[in-house]
Every structure is written in structure tokens, then in C-alpha cells.
CSV table of C-alpha atoms and ligand atoms in Angstrom, one decimal:
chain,number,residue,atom,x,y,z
A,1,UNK,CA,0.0,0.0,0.0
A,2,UNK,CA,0.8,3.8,-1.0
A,3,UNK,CA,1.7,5.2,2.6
A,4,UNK,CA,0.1,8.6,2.1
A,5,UNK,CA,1.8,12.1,1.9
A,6,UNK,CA,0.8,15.8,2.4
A,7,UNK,CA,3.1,18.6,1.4
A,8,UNK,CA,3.2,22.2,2.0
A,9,UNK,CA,4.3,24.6,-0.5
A,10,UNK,CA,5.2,27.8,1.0
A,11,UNK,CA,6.0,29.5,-2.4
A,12,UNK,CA,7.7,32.8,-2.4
A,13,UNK,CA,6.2,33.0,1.7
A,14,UNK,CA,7.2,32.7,5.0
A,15,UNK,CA,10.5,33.7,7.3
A,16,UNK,CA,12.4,31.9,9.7
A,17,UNK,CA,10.0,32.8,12.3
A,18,UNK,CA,7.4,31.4,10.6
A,19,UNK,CA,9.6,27.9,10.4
A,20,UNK,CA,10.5,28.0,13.7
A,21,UNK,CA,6.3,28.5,14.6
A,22,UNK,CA,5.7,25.5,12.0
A,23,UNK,CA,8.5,23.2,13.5
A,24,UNK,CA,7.4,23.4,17.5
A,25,UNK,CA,3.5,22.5,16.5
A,26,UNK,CA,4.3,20.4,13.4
A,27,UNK,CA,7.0,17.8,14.9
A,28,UNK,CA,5.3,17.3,17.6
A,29,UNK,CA,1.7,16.5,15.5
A,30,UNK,CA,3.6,14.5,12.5
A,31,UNK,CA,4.8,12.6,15.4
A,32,UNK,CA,1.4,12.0,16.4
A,33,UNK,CA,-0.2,10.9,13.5
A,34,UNK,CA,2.6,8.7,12.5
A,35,UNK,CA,1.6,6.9,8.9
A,36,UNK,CA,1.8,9.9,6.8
A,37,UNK,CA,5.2,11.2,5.2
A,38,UNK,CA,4.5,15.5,6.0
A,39,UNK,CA,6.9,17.2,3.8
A,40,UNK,CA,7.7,21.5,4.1
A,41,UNK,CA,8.4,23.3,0.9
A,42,UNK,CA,10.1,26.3,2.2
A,43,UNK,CA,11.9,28.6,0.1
A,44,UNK,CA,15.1,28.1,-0.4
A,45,UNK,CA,16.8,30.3,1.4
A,46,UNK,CA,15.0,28.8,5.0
A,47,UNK,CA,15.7,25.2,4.0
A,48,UNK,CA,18.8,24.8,6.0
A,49,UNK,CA,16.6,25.9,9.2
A,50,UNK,CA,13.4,23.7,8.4
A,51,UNK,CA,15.5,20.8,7.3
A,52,UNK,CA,17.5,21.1,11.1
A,53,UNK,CA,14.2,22.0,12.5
A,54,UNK,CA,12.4,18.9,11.4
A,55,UNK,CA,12.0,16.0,13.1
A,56,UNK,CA,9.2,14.0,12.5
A,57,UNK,CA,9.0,15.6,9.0
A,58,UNK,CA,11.1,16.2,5.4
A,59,UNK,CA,11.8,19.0,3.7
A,60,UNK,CA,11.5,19.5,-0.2
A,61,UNK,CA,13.0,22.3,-2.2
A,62,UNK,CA,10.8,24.2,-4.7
A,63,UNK,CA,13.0,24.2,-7.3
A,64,UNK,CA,16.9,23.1,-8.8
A,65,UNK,CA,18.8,23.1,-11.6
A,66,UNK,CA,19.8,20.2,-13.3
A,67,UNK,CA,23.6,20.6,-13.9
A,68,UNK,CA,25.9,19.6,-11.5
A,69,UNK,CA,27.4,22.7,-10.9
A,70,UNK,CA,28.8,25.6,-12.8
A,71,UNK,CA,28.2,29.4,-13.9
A,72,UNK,CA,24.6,29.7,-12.9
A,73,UNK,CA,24.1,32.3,-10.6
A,74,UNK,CA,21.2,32.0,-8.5
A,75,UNK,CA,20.9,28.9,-8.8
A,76,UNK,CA,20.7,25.5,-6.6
A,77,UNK,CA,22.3,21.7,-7.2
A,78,UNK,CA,20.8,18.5,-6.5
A,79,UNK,CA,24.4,17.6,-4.8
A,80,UNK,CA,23.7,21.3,-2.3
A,81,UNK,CA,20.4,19.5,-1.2
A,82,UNK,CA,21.6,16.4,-0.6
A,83,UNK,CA,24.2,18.0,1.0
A,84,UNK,CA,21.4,19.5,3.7
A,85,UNK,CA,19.6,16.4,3.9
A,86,UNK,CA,17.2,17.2,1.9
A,87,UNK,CA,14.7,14.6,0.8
A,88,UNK,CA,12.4,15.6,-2.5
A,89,UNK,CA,12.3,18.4,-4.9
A,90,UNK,CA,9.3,20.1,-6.6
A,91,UNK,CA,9.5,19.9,-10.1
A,92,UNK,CA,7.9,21.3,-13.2
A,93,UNK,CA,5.2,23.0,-10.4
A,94,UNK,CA,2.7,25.5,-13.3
A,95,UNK,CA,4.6,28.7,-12.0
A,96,UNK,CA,7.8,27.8,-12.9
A,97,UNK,CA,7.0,25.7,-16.0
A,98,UNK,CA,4.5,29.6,-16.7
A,99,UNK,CA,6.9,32.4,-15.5
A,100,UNK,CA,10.3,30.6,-15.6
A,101,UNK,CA,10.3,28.9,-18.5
A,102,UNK,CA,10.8,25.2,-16.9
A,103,UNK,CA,9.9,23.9,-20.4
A,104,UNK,CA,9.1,19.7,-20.5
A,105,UNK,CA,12.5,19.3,-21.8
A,106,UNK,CA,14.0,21.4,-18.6
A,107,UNK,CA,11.6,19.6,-16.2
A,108,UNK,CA,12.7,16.0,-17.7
A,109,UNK,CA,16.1,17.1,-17.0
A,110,UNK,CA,15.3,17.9,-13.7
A,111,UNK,CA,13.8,14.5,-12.8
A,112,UNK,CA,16.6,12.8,-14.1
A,113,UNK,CA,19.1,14.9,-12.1
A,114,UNK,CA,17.1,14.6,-8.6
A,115,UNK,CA,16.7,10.8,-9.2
A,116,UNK,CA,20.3,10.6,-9.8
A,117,UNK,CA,21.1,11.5,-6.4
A,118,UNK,CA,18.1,9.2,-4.8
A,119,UNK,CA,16.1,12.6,-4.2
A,120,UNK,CA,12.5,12.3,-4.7
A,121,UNK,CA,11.4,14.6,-7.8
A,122,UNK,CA,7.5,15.7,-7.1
A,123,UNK,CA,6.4,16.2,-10.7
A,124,UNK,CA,3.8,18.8,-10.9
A,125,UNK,CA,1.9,18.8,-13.5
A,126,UNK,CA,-1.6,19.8,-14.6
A,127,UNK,CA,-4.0,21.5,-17.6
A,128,UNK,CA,-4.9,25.1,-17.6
A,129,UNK,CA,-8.6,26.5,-17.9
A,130,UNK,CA,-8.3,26.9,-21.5
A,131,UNK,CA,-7.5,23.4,-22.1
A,132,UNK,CA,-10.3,21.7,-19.8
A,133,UNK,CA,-13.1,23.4,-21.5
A,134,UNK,CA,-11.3,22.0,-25.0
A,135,UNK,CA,-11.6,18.1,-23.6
A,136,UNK,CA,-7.4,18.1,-23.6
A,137,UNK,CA,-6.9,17.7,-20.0
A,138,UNK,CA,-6.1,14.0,-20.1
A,139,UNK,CA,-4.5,14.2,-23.2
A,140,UNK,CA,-2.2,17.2,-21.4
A,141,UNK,CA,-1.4,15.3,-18.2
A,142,UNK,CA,0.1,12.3,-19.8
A,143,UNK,CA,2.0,14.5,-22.4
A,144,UNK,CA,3.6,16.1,-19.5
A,145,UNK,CA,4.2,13.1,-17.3
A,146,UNK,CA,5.8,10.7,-20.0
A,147,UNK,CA,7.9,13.2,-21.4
A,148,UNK,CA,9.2,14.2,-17.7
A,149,UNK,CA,10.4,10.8,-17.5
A,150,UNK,CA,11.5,10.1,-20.5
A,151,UNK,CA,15.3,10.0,-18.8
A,152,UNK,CA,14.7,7.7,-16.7
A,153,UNK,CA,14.1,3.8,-15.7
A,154,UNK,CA,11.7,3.6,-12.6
A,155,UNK,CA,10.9,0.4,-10.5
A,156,UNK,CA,8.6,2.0,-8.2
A,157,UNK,CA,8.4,4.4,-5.7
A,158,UNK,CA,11.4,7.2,-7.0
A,159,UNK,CA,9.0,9.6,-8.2
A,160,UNK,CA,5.8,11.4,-6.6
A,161,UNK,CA,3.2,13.1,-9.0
A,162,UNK,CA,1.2,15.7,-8.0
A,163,UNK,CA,-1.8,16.6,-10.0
A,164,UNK,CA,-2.3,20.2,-9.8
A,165,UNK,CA,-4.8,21.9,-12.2
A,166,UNK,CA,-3.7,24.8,-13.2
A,167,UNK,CA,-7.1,26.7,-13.2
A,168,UNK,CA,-7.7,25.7,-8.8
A,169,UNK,CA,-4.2,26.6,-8.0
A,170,UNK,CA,-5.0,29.8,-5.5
A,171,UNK,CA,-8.4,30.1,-6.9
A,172,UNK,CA,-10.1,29.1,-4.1
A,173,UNK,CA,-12.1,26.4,-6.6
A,174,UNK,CA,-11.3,23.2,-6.0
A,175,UNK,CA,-11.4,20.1,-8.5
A,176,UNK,CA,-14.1,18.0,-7.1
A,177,UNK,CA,-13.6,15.0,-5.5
A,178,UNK,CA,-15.2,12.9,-8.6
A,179,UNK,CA,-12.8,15.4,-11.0
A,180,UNK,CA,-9.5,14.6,-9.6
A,181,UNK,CA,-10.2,10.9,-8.8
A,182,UNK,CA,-11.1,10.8,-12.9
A,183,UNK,CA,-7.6,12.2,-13.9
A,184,UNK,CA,-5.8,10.5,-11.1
A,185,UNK,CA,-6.8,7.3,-12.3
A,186,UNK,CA,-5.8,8.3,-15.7
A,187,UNK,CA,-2.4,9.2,-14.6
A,188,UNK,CA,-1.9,5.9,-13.0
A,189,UNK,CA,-3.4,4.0,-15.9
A,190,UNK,CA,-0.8,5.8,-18.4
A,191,UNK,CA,2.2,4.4,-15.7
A,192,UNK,CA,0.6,1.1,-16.1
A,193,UNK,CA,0.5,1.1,-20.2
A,194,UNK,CA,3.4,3.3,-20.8
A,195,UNK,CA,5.8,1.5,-17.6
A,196,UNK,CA,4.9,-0.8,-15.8
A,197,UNK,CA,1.6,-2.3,-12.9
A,198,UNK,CA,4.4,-2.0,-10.2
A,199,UNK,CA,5.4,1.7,-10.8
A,200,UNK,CA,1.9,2.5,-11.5
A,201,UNK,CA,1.0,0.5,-7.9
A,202,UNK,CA,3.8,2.5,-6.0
A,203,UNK,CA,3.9,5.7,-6.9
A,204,UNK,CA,1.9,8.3,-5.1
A,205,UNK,CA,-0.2,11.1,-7.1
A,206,UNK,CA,-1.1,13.7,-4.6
A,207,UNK,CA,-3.6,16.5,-5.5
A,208,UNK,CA,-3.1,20.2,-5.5
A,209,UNK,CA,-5.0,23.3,-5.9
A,210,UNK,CA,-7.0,24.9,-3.0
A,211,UNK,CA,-6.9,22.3,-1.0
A,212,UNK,CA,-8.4,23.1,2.6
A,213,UNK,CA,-9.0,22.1,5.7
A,214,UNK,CA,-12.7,21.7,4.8
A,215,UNK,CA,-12.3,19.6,1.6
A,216,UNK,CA,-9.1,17.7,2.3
A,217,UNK,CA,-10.5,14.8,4.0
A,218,UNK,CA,-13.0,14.1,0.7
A,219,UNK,CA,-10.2,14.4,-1.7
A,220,UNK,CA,-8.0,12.2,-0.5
A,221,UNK,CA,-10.7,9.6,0.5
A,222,UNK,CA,-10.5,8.6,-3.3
A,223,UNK,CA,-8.7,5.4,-4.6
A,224,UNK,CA,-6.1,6.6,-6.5
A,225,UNK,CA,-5.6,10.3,-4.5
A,226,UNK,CA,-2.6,9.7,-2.0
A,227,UNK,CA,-2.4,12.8,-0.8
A,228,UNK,CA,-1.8,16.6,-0.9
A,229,UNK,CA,0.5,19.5,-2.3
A,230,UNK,CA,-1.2,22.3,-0.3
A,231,UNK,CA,-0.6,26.1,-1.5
A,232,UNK,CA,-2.0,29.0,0.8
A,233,UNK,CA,-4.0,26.2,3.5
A,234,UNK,CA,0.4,25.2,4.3
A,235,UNK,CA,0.8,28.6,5.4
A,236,UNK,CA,-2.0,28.3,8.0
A,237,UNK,CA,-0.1,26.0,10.5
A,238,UNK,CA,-3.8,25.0,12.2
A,239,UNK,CA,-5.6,24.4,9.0
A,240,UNK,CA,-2.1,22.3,7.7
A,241,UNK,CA,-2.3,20.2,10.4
A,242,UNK,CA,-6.3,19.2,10.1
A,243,UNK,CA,-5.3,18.7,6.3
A,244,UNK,CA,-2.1,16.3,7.2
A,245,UNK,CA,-4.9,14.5,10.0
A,246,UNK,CA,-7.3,14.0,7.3
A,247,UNK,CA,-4.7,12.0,5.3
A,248,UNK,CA,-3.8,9.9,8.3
A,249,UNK,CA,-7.5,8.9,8.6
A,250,UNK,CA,-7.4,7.2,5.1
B,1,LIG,P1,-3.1,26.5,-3.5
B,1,LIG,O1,-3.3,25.4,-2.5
B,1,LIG,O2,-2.8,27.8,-2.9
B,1,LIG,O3,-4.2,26.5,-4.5
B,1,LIG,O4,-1.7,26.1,-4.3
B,1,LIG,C1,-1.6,24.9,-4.8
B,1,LIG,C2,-0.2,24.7,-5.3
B,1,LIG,O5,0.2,25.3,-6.2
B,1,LIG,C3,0.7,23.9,-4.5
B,1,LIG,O6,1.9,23.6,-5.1
């Protein structure tokens, strides 16, 4: 069985205060709740602190580069986050493949580089508005997944999807229960076609976009919905914790 995860991505929020609030509640209420893996996406800069801070938890960065290292200011390597202790990487989230130009040839790279060094990649990926109403939304989601990993060989387990439409990320509108369960099944019938039943079986495909305290517990009451990547509701450490509770009651 798929032991269920629920991470929080701050996105360009939060302080080291704000990590240091998080840690004291959330070690102490991961700990409590035991079977679910509660992951912190902080921004980079307050990894180091959230990584030491965490006990009963993992940290994920939001982003990386794929080269090993080199002339790219700014930037972050797969080796520097291993180097912290750091356990998964967002990848390919719709901001970054939107205002940053993480095309699916960048995010492939990406995967490959993060499994390289036995990180976990959480591939984000999702249709926009536009291409819903146009009946492409399934045929979107499995462009983006096969070609993300097209670099590499997976036996299970080394890569987490997240499912995040692009059109309920920080709207406030959530994909229904019945919605996400439809595409989530998709996604893991594409891993079963296009790789193999065990990778489809393993991997976890966690939903994102306004996900809440109120609707979590719905959500991830569906077959193939393991979890959650949670947005704004992550930066609410009360309504995080209810949300990291409701996948513990699966
Ligand atoms: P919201 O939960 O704020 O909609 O954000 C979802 C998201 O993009 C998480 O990565």
C-alpha cells in the first residue's frame, strides 16, 4: 500500500520565524499521526533551518537546476540538497513551467538529475482553464508526465506526481472530488500502459490546488488520491495540520 503524503508549498512566503512557529507545532503533530510522510516546501533560502528543525518531518525544495554545478548564478544543485539532507524536490510546479520557463524538456532534465542522487522529484503537472473546456486535460497530463520521464528507468516508488490543475491553483475552486479521482486514475493507468503495474501501484499522485482544511478529508478519500501538495492552507499551520490529519485517517 501507497503510505500517504501531504506537502506544503510555502511559495515565495514565509520567514524563519514562521519555520520555527511550523517546526514546535508540526513535529510534535507528525509525530502524532505517525503513517503519513508531511513534507515542508520552504523557500530556499529557510531550507537549511526547516531541514535542522524537522524532526518527524522532510523538507522538499521548490526548485533546482539540473547541472551539477557551474556558472549559474542563483541557482541550486541537486548535490547542495543532498548536502542539507534534503529529501524531495518540486519539479515542473505551473509557476515555474509559466513564468520561468521550466519547459518539459528542462523539467525531464530535472527529474533525471534529482533521481540521480536518490532525491525524490515531485512532478507537478496539470492543464490550464483553457485546455479543460477544450476536452485536452487528459491528453495534457500524460503529455507532461511521459515526457518528464522520459530520462529515466523507474521500478517503483522514486518519483511522486502531483496533480495540480492549473485553473484551482489559488483560486479558491477546487477540483471535485469525482474530477480529480477521474484524472488520477488516468495518470496511474498511463504508468501502467506506458511502464509498468508495479510503478503505476507505487507511486503516489497527490492532488493540488486549494486544497483546505474543509475539503481535504474528501479528496483524499479517493482510490487513486494519496495525498496533498497544499498552496495557501500550508501557510496556516492549524488548518495544515487538520489537512495532514485528514490524510492519516485514510
Ligand atoms: P493552493 O493550495 O494555494 O491553490 O496552491 C496549490 C499549489 O500550487 C501547491 O503547489
Amino acid at each position: 500500500m501507497r503510505k500517504p503524503m501531504v506537502a506544503g508549498n510555502w511559495k515565495m512566503n514565509g520567514a524563519s520565524e514562521f519555520a520555527s512557529l511550523m517546526s514546535t507545532q508540526l513535529n510534535q503533530h507528525a509525530a502524532s499521526i505517525g503513517s503519513v510522510d508531511v513534507v515542508v516546501c520552504p523557500p530556499t533560502l529557510y531550507l537549511a533551518q526547516v531541514q535542522n528543525d524537522a524532526i518527524s518531518y522532510a523538507s522538499a525544495a521548490q526548485n533546482v537546476h539540473f547541472e551539477e554545478a557551474g556558472a549559474y548564478t542563483g541557482e541550486t544543485s541537486v548535490a547542495m540538497l543532498k548536502d542539507l539532507g534534503v529529501e524531495y524536490v518540486l519539479v515542473g510546479h505551473s509557476e515555474r513551467r509559466e513564468m520561468f520557463a521550466d519547459t518539459d524538456a528542462v523539467v525531464a532534465n530535472k527529474v533525471a538529475a534529482v533521481i540521480a542522487r536518490s532525491l525524490v522529484p515531485i512532478l507537478c503537472i496539470g492543464e490550464s482553464l483553457e485546455q479543460r473546456r477544450n476536452g485536452e486535460a487528459f491528453e495534457v497530463v500524460k503529455k507532461q508526465l511521459l515526457s518528464a520521464l522520459q530520462a529515466v528507468t523507474l521500478k517503483g516508488g522514486e518519483v511522486v506526481v502531483a496533480y495540480e490543475p492549473i485553473w484551482a491553483i489559488g483560486t479558491g475552486e477546487t477540483a471535485t472530488p469525482e474530477q480529480a479521482q477521474e484524472i488520477h486514475a488516468y495518470i496511474r493507468s498511463v504508468l501502467a500502459a506506458e511502464i509498468s503495474a508495479q510503478v503505476a501501484e507505487k507511486t503516489r499522485i497527490l492532488y493540488g490546488g486549494s486544497v483546505s482544511a474543509a475539503t481535504a478529508a474528501e479528496l483524499f478519500s479517493q482510490q487513486d488520491i494519496d495525498g496533498g501538495l497544499v498552496g495557501g492552507a500550508s501557510l496556516k499551520i492549524a488548518d495544515f495540520k487538520t489537512i495532514c490529519s485528514a490524510a492519516a485517517d485514510l
